[in-house]
Short mmCIF file of C-alpha atoms in Angstrom, two decimals:
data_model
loop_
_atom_site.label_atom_id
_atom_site.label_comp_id
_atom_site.label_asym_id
_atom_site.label_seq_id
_atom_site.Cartn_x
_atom_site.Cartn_y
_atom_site.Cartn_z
CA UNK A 4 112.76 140.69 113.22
CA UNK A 5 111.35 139.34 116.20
CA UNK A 6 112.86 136.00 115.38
CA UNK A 7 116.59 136.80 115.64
CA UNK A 8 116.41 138.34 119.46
CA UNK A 9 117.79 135.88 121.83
CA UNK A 10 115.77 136.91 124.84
CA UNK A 11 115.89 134.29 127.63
CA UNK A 12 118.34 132.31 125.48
CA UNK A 13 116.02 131.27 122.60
CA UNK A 14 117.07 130.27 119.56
CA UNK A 15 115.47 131.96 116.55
CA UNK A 16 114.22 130.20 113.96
CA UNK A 17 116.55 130.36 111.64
CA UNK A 18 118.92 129.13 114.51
CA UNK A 19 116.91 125.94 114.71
CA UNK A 20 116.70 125.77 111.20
CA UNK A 21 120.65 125.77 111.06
CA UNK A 22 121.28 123.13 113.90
CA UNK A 23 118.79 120.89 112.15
CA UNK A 24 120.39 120.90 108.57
CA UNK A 25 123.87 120.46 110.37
CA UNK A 26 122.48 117.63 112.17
CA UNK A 27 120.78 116.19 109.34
CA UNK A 28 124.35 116.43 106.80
CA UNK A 29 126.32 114.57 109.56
CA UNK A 30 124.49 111.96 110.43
CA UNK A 31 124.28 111.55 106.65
CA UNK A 32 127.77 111.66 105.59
CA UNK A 33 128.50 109.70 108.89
CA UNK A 34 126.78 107.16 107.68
CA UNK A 35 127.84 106.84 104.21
CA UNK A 36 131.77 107.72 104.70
CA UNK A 37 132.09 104.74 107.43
CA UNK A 38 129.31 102.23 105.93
CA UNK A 39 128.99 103.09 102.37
CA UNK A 40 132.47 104.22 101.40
CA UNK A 41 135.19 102.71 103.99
CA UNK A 42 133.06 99.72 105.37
CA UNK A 43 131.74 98.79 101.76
CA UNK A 44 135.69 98.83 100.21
CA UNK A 45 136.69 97.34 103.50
CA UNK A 46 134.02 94.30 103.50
CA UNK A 47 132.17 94.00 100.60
CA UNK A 48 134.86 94.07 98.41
CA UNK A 49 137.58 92.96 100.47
CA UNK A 50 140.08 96.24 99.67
CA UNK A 51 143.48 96.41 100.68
CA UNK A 52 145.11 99.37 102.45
CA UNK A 53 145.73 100.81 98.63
CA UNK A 54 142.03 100.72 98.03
CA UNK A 55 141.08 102.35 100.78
CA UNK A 56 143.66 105.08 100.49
CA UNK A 57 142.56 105.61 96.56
CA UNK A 58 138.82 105.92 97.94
CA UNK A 59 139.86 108.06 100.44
CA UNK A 60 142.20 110.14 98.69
CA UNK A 61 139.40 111.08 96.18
CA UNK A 62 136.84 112.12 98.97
CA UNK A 63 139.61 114.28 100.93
CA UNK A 64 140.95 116.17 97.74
CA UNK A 65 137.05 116.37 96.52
CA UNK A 66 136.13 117.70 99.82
CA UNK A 67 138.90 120.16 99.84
CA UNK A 68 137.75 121.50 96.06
CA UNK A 69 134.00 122.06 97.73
CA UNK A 70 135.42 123.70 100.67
CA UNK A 71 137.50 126.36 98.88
CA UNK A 72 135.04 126.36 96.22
CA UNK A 73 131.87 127.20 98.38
CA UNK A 74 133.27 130.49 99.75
CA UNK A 75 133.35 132.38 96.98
CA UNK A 76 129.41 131.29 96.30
CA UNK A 77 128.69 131.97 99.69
CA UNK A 78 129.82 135.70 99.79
CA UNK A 79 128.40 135.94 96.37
CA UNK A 80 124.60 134.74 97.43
CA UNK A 81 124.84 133.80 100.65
CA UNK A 82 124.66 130.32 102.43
CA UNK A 83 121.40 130.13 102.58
CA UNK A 84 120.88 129.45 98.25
CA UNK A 85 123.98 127.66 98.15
CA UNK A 86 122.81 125.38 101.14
CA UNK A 87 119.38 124.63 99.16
CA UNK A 88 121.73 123.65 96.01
CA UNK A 89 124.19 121.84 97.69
CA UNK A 90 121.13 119.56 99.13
CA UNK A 91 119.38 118.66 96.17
CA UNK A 92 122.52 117.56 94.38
CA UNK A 93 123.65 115.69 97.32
CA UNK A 94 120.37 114.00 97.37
CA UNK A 95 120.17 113.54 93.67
CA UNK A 96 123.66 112.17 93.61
CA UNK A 97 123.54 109.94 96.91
CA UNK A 98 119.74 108.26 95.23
CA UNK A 99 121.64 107.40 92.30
CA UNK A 100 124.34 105.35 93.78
CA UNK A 101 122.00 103.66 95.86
CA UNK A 102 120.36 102.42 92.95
CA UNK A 103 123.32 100.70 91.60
CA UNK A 104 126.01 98.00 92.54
CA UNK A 105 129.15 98.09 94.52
CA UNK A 106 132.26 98.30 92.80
CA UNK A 107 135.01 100.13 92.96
CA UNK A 108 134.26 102.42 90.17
CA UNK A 109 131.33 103.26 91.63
CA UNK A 110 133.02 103.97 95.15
CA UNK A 111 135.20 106.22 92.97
CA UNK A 112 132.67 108.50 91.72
CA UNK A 113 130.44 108.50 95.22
CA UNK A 114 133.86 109.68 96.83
CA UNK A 115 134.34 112.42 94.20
CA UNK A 116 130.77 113.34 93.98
CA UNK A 117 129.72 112.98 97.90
CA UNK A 118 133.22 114.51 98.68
CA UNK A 119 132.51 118.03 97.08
CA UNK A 120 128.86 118.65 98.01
CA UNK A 121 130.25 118.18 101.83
CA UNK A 122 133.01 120.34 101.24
CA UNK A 123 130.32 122.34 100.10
CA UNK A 124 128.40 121.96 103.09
CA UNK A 125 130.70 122.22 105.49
CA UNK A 126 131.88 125.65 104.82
CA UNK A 127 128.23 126.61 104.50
CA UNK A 128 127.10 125.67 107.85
CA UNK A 129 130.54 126.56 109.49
CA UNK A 130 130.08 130.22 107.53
CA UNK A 131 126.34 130.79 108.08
CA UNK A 132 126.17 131.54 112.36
CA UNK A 133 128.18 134.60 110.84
CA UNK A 134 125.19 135.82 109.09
CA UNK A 135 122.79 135.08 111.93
CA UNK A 136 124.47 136.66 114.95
CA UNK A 137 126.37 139.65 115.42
CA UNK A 138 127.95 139.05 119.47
CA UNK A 139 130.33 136.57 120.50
CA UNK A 140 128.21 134.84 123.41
CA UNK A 141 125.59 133.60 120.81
CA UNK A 142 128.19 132.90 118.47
CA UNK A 143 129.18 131.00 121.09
CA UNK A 144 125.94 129.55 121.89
CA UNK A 145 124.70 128.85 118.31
CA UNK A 146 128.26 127.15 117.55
CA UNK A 147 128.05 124.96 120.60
CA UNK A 148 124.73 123.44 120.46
CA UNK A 149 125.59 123.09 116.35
CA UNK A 150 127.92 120.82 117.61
CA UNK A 151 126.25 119.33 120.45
CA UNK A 152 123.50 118.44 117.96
CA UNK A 153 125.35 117.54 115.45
CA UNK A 154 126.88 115.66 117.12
CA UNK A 155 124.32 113.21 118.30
CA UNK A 156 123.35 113.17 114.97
CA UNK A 157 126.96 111.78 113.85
CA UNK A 158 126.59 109.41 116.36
CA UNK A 159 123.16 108.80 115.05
CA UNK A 160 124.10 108.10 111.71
CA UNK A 161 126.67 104.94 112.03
CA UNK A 162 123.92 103.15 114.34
CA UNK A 163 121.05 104.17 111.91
CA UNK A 164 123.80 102.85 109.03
CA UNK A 165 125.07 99.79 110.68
CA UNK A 166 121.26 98.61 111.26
CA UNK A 167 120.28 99.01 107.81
CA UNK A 168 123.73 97.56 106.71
CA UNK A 169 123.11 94.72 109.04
CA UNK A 170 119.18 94.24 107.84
CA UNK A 171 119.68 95.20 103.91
CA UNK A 172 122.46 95.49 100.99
CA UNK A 173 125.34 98.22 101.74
CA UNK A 174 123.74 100.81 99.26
CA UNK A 175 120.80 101.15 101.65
CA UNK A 176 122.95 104.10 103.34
CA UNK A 177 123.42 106.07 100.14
CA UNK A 178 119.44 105.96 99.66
CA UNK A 179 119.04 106.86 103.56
CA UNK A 180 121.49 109.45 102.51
CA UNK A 181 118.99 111.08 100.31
CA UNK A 182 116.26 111.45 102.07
CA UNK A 183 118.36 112.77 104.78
CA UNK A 184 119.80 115.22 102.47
CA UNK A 185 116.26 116.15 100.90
CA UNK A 186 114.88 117.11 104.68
CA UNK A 187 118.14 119.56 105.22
CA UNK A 188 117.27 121.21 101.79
CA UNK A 189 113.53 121.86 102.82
CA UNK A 190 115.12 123.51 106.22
CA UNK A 191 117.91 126.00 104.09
CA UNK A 192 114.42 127.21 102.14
CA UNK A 193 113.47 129.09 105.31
CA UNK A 194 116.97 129.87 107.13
CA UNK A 195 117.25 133.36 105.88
CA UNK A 196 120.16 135.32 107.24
CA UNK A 197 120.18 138.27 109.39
CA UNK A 198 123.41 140.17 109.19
CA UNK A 199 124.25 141.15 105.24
CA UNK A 200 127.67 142.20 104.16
CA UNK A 201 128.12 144.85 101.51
CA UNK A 202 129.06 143.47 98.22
CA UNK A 203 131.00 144.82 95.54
CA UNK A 204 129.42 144.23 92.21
CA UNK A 205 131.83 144.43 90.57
CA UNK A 206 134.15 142.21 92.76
CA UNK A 207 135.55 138.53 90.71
CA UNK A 208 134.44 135.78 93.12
CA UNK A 209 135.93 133.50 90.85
CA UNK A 210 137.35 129.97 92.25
CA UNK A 211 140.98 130.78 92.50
CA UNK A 212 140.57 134.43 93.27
CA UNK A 213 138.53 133.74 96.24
CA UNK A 214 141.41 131.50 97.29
CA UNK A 215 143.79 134.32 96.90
CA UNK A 216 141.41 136.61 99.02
CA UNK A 217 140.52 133.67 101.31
CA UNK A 218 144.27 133.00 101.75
CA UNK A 219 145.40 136.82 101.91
CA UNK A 220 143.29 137.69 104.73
CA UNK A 221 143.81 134.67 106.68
CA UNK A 222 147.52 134.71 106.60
CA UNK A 223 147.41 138.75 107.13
CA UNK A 224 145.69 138.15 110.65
CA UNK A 225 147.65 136.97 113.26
CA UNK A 226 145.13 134.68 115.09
CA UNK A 227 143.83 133.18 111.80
CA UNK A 228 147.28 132.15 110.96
CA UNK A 229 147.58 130.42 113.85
CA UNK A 230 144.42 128.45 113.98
CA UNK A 231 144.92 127.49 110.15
CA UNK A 232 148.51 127.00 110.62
CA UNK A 233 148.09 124.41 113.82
CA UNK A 234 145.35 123.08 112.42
CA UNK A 235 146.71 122.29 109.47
CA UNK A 236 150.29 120.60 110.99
CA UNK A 237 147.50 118.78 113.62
CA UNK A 238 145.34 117.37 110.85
CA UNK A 239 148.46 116.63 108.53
CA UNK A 240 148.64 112.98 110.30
CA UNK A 241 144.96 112.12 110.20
CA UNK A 242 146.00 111.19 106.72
CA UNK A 243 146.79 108.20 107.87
CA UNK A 244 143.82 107.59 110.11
CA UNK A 245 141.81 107.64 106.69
CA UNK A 246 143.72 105.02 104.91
CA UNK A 247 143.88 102.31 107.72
CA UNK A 248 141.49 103.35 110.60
CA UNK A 249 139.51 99.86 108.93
CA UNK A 250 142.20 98.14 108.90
CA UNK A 251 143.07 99.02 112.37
CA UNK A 252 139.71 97.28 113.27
CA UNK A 253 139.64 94.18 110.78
CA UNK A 254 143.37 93.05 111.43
CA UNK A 255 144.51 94.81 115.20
CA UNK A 256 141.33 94.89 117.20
CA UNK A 257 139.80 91.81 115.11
CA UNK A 258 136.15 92.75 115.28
CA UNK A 259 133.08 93.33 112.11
CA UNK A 260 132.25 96.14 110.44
CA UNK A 261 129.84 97.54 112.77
CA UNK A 262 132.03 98.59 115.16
CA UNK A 263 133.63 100.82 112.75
CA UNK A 264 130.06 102.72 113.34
CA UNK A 265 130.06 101.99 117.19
CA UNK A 266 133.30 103.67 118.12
CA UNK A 267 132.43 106.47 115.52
CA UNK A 268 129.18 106.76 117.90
CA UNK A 269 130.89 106.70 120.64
CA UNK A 270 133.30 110.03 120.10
CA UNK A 271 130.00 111.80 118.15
CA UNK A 272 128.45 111.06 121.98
CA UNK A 273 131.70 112.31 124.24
CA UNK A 274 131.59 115.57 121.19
CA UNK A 275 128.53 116.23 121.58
CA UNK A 276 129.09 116.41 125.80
CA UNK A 277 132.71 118.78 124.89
CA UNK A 278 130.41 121.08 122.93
CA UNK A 279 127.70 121.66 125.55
CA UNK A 280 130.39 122.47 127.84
CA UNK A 281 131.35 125.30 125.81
CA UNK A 282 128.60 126.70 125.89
CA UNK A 283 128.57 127.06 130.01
CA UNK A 284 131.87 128.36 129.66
CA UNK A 285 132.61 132.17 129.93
CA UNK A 286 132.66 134.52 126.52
CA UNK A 287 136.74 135.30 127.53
CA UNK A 288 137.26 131.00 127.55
CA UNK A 289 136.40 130.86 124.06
CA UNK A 290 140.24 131.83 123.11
CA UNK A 291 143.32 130.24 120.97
CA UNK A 292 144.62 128.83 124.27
CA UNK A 293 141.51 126.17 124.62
CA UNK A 294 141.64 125.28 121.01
CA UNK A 295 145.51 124.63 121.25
CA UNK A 296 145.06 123.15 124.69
CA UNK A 297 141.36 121.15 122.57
CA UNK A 298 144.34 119.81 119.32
CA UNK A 299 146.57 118.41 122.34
CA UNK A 300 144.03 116.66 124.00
CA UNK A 301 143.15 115.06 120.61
CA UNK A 302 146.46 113.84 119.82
CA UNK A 303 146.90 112.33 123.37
CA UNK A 304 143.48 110.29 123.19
CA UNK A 305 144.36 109.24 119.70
CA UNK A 306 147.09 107.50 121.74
CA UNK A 307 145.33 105.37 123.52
CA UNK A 308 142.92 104.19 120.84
CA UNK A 309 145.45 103.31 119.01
CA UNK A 310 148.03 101.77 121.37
CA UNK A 311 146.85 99.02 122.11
CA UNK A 312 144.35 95.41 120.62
CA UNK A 313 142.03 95.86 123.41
CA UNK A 314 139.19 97.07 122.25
CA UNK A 315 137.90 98.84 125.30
CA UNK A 316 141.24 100.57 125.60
CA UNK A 317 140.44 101.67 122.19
CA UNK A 318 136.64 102.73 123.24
CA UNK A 319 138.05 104.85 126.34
CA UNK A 320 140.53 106.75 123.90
CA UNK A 321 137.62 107.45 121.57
CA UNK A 322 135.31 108.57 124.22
CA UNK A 323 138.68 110.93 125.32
CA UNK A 324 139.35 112.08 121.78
CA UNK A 325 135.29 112.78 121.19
CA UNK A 326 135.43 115.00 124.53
CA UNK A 327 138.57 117.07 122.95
CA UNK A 328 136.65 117.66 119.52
CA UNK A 329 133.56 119.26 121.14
CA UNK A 330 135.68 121.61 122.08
CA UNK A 331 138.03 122.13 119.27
CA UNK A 332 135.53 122.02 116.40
CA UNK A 333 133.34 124.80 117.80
CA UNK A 334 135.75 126.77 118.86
CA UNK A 335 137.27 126.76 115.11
CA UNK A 336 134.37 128.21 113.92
CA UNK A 337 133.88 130.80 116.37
CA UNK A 338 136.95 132.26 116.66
CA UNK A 339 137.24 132.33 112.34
CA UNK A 340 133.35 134.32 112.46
CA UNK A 341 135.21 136.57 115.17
CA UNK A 342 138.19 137.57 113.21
CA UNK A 343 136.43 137.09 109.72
CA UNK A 344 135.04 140.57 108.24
CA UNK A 345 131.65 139.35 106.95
CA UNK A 346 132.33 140.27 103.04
CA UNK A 347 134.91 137.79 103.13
CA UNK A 348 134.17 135.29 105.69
CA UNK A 349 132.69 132.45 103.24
CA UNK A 350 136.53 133.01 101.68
CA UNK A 351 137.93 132.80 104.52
CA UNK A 352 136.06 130.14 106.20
CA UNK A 353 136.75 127.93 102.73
CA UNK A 354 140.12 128.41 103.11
CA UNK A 355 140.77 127.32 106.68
CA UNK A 356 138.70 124.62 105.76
CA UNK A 357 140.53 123.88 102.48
CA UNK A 358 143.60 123.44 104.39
CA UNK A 359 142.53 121.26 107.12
CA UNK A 360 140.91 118.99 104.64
CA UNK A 361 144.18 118.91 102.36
CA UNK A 362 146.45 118.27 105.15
CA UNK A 363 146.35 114.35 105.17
CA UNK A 364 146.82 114.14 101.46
CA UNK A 365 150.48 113.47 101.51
CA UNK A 366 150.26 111.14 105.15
CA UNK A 367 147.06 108.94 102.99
CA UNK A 368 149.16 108.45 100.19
CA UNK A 369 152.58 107.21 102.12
CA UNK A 370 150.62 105.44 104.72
CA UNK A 371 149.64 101.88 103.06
CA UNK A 372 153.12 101.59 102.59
CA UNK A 373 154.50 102.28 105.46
CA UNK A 374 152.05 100.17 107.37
CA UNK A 375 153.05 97.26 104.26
CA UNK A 376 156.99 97.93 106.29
CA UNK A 377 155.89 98.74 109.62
CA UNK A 378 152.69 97.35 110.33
CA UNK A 379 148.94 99.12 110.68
CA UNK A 380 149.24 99.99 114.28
CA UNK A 381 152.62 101.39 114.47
CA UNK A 382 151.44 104.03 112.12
CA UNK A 383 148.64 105.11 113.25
CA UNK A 384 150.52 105.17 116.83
CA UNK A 385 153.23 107.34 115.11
CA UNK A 386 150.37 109.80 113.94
CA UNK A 387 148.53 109.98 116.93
CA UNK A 388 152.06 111.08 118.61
CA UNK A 389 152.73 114.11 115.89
CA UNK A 390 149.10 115.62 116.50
CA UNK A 391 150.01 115.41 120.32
CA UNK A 392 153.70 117.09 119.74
CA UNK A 393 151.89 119.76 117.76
CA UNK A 394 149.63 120.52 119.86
CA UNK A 395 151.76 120.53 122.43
CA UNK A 396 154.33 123.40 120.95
CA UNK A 397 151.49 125.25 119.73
CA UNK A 398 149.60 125.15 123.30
CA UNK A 399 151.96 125.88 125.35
CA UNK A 400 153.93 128.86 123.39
CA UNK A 401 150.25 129.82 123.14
CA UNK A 402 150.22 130.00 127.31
CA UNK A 403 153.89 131.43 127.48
CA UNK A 404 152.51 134.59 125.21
CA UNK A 405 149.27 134.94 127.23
CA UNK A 406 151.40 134.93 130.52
CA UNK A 407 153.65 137.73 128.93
CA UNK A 408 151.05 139.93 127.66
CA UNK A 409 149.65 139.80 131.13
CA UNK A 410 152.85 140.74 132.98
CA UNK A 411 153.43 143.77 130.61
CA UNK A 412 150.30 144.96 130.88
CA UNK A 413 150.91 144.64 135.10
#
């Protein structure tokens, strides 16, 4: 087990193993989601707002099915078999849409098909520093330079996209896609975990039950509820961010395609900076009151991308909001692996994720019409402004309880 000490702050192998297949799926799905999906409805065929939000719609309620659906698998045979699986059909699935045309049928099926192998994904990799690391300050660690990594990789993948978009036909992304995808399965082979929970054979790990358990023990813990409850109010207006963040950049801003992946680089570059200064933080830092304080931040930044045409407005407010995420997305995952018993922490971990994923579906599906009555900008605007009031409420009654559990314990 000499690989899993963290002596002079090495990462283990299967640390490095992790970081890279996180890496690898982002700059991936990066890619595709902006370029392949958005961009190619967007440009290639010309979508309206409705288009968009029907594309869109599918991925979010696909990705929500793979992120529920993935815990139970995960606490059944851990995240290092359902990783390998989850890679070969995403690169399987992404080759074969490269090899055909663009149409919106086709969209459909890569945003229902893409959409559940990264829900899949995403729980896995949030899930799997859990089975690596038992103490909080390399959760901490492991978490943050995920992130930090990843990070650079999500920036990665809209320039890597937007060159081959620029050079080549739209589907080149889905077949970069696979390759990408095939690398990050060859990595899960070897990422065995460390820490194994005790399983009950004869425990269901159905679908829905693991829901049930996944939802049970989040809402029975006081500091899970909270993160899944603000983060699913916060994330209930980045609904509309799906359905007309394009649009926002076709018809307000008035510039190509590309810079739908430029700006996207720019907050995976200000993220991945957020995340490495989490990991320089101290252990007792790493708390509900920074993630609160992290959702707050994100709302306000969204504010200024959106507020105005300018576009370098827009690029400070992205390079604001990226700095807010690389501290809110880590510190998500840490603080679920904290409170998470093991056994159930792919349940758990599905669920949170479930419900952050499922929280624009109602916002993406009123948003083309309200932007048809009130305009593109003014909605998005609007959004941005509820993520900042939530965050705010939550934050500060956050601070208020901190400051009286100090006082009694004076």
């Amino acid at each position: 087990m000499g690989g899993t000490t963290h002596e002079n702050n090495k990462l283990s192998i299967a640390e490095k193993r992790l970081i890279g297949i996180e890496s690898l799926q982002w700059c991936a799905n990066n890619a595709v989601y902006f370029l392949g999906l958005i961009g190619a409805a967007t440009y290639d065929l010309a979508g309206t707002a409705f288009l968009v939000a029907a594309i869109t719609l599918v991925r979010n309620l696909a990705t929500s099915i793979g992120n529920v659906a993935a815990g139970s698998v995960i606490d059944s045979i851990g995240p290092r078999k359902t990783t390998v699986a989850v890679c070969a059909f995403s690169a399987v699935t992404s080759l074969l849409i490269g090899l055909g045309p663009i149409t919106e049928a086709s969209l459909i099926i890569a945003a229902a098909a893409l959409g559940v192998s990264g829900g899949f994904i995403n729980t896995c990799t949030h899930a799997y520093p859990g089975y690596l690391i038992a103490t909080l300050t390399g959760r901490q660690r492991l978490n943050g330079l995920m992130v930090f990594y990843s990070n650079i990789a999500f920036t990665l993948g809209p320039i890597f996209g937007g060159a081959l978009v620029s050079t080549f036909s739209t589907q080149s992304v889905y077949l970069f896609m696979a390759a990408t995808m095939a690398a990050a399965g060859v990595l899960a082979l070897g990422c065995h975990e460390v820490l194994q929970p005790e399983r009950e054979e004869d425990a269901k790990m159905g679908i829905l039950s693991g829901m049930v358990d996944g939802a049970r023990m989040t809402l029975q813990n006081h500091d899970l509820r909270l993160i899944f409850i603000s983060g699913f109010l916060g994330f209930f207006a980045f609904g509309a961010f799906d359905s007309l963040e394009s649009l926002f950049y076709r018809d307000v801003l008035e510039v190509d395609v590309v810079w739908l992946g430029w700006l996207s680089s720019v907050v995976g570059f200000t993220s991945s900076i957020g995340a490495w200064l989490l990991t320089k933080l101290p252990d007792r830092m790493a708390n509900l009151t920074l993630l609160l304080g992290s959702l707050f931040g994100v709302g306000l930044a969204s504010m200024i991308y959106v507020g105005t045409d300018i576009l370098a407005v827009a690029i400070v407010g992205q390079s604001i909001n990226g700095l807010a995420w690389g501290f809110l997305e880590p510190l998500q995952m840490i603080l679920v692996q904290e409170k998470a018993p093991i056994a159930y922490l792919g349940r758990i971990m599905g669920f949170v994720r479930f419900g952050l994923m499922s929280a624009g579906v109602l916002p993406l599906l009123a948003a083309p019409a309200l932007a048809e009555a009130f305009g593109v900008q003014a909605v998005l605007f609007a959004a941005s402004c509820i993520i900042a009031l939530v965050g705010a409420v939550f934050f500060f009654g956050q601070v208020k309880r901190a400051r009286s559990r100090a006082a009694q314990s004076e």
